Amino acid sequence: MKEIDRLKTIQAIVDGHLTASIGAQRLDLSVRQIYRLVDRYKLSGPPGLRSQHIGKPSNHQLPVGVKDRAGRLILQHYPDFGPTLAAEKLAELHGIHLAIGTVRQMMIDLGLWVPRRQRPPRIQQPRYRRACFGELIQIDGCDHRWFEGRAPACTAIVFVDDATSQITALRFVHSESTFAYFGTLRDHLVAHGRPLAFYSDKASVFRVNHKSVRGEGQTQFARALNDLNIDGFCAHSSAAKGRVERAHLTLQDRLVKELRLAGISSIDDANTWLPGFIVDYNQRFGKAPLHELDVHRPLGPQDDLEHTLIWKEPRQVSKRLTTQYDKVQYLLFDTPAQRRLIGREIMVYHYCDDRVELRGPEGELLEYCVNDHLAPVNQGAVVDNKRLGHVLQMAQEVQTMRDDVRSRSLPASPTTNRRRGPHPDKVKPNRLGEEQYYKALLDVSGERMEAQSDRPELADIAKEAVQTVVKRKRGRPQITGPRDESPSPVVQAAIGQWQQRSRPNEG
């Protein structure tokens, strides 16, 4: 097909329908090469446009005898080697430098290597259960419409013992997150104690899939397990943790119907009702362990779940006695003890109930106040009682444009705690400016004109008020730093002027 296109283009150039420069652009060749092809076409016709390398040996072929010698050496010394190792040994011991791909193809031709695509699929053989209860706990989350159409879909966090297939902990949450697993882990630890190990998938809650230069290389859940002296392992496939996967199928059938019969339609009511269901489930589907020994270890005085199952992050204290966490600036009180922390690292403790504590290097509690960059409270403006409803209406319009989502949602939030990007249709609070206020004022003006469509002169009044606001705002000096997203006095004055002029004359 490429040679046919070349023939058509060269023929058009010879006939005078195309220039050499346009033909060079079409064929992605230089103009000089186009002239060479034209000369060959005039001399030999269409066969002259064929590549001159056709029928000739490649310029990159191996020297004569090298391939045969390498093949004999591989058969004699390295029949069970892989292509990479065989290529290394040929270069180190025999002075034959070949690419790994070349050695791989040679071994395929000799029948010593099978390409990955031609290999039979790997069969996941079932393994024996662990011998004792508490030796290995499989954990996973299952997204499903547990309440059918009575409530939105949610996630069930399930802990299943490998030796007995018993459910050791079960909890409904809005979505899989670190704090959702912390809550279920607390239920398991309080009820049974500390197991030897947990077995999970490779979700970002359990494993750092993209390691960065900074950081400890472990997730918050893995850090909590390490503090509790519990091992954590990740499965390479779903079949490896088949006990909990099989429990998901059983729960999706039975638990949905049990919730329907019990008339439960909320997560809180379901979590209160679940302990009785877990007892009934374990009696029906639990297996007897190989040994009766329970290897769970009781919680000791050193196992402080209150300060272990939380989100911990290190922060450094600046010269101004400040530190920042999740778009909130924390100002340490200026005391002699806390002044010694300048330049040192402290820990931020974020609890499930949204409490935040700052602790020093020795674990001491630090005193601070908060400077929230996304604080929704602004300086109140004096508003006339008759205009309050309209000012609130415009403030609501501006607030719908504001993107005040933090880098990580709060632990108590129903959404996941994964980091997210900026909202495409919203504006950061410190970016709210003339355009957003202008649009909000237009929206409010349009709604009021629709409500009073029998007075067409309102359109001119609203337009004049908006133009007045924009003209005055453009004449104001530019102010650096965070802006106040509340309606400015100029905007409020324009709204008041518009409302006063649009109000029917009384008396």
C-alpha angles and dihedrals in degrees: 000000000000092000091048091054089048091052093051093049095047090046090053091050092050091049091051096245094116135034122234093247093054090046090051090054092050094049094036091236135125121264090244091056089050090056090050091052091048090053091049091048092052091047103042106011122225094339088063091067093062118105114271090222094067110115094012127107117262120264089228099051119126119264115266112280097010095099093048092048093048091049092052092049092050092050092047103041111010110035093133097041124108120243094256095050092042091053090050093051093047089055097042101042105024105026093238109136111197132159117256090241091054092051090046092053091047091052091048090053090049092049094244097114133043118208115241093245092055096050117105115254115271113253116222103224116208115248130213120266119256113267102235138042110257095022094111128008118195114211132189143144125239122203111208144135092262093168093041109214096340094082139005121280116276141173131263115210106210129192114192127182112233096214098050106017087231120148107242097179135009129177137165117228135168093247142342111281140142094263091047089058090043090058093049091045089054090053091053095046094049093047101041112005131236116334123208096248146352123224118207142152125265096270117145090251091069105026138035101236095178110038116204130205091253126051137056095276094243135093126243090256091052090048091053092050090050091052089052093047093244123138122229126204131184124217122228093215141017091248090063090066095039096146094068092039090055090048089056091059093049092048093048088058105036104026094052091055093043090054090050092051091047091051093235117156106161137066095236094052091046094052089051091051098043101084092069091048092050091055091051092045094052091049091053102039106019119116128213112253122238090243126028092222115118107212095191111125118220120243112262133206090265092057100089104179091181091066098029104054094058138093111269125187131169120235134181123232114235127219088263091058091251135126132180132223128170094348092308121114115216117204113204116216112257102248129141091248094050093043087067088064094068108126092008129111123255132180128244114213113201112189130202091250090058095258115145123202130183116213129187129230091279094046095259118152114250126213118230147149127226131245102189113199089200098044109151094206115095136178106287118240125214106254127182113243093238091054098043095096094052094045090051089049092056092043088055091052091052092047091055088060094051120099105208098160113134124227089260125023117242119271092245092049117112090229128081121271095231117127115259138192128245119291109258095219099042137073129224114252094248090051097057107118147138096319094055094046090046092053093045092051090049091051092050091046092050093050092050092048090051090051090051100035091150090073107064093176088075090078092063091044093051092045091051092049093051093048090050091053094048093046092052093045092051090054093053119098118257112259120206124214130042115341128221109247094204118103110277121237088254091057092045090049091051091050091049091049091050093048092048093051093043094050112099115252111264119217 
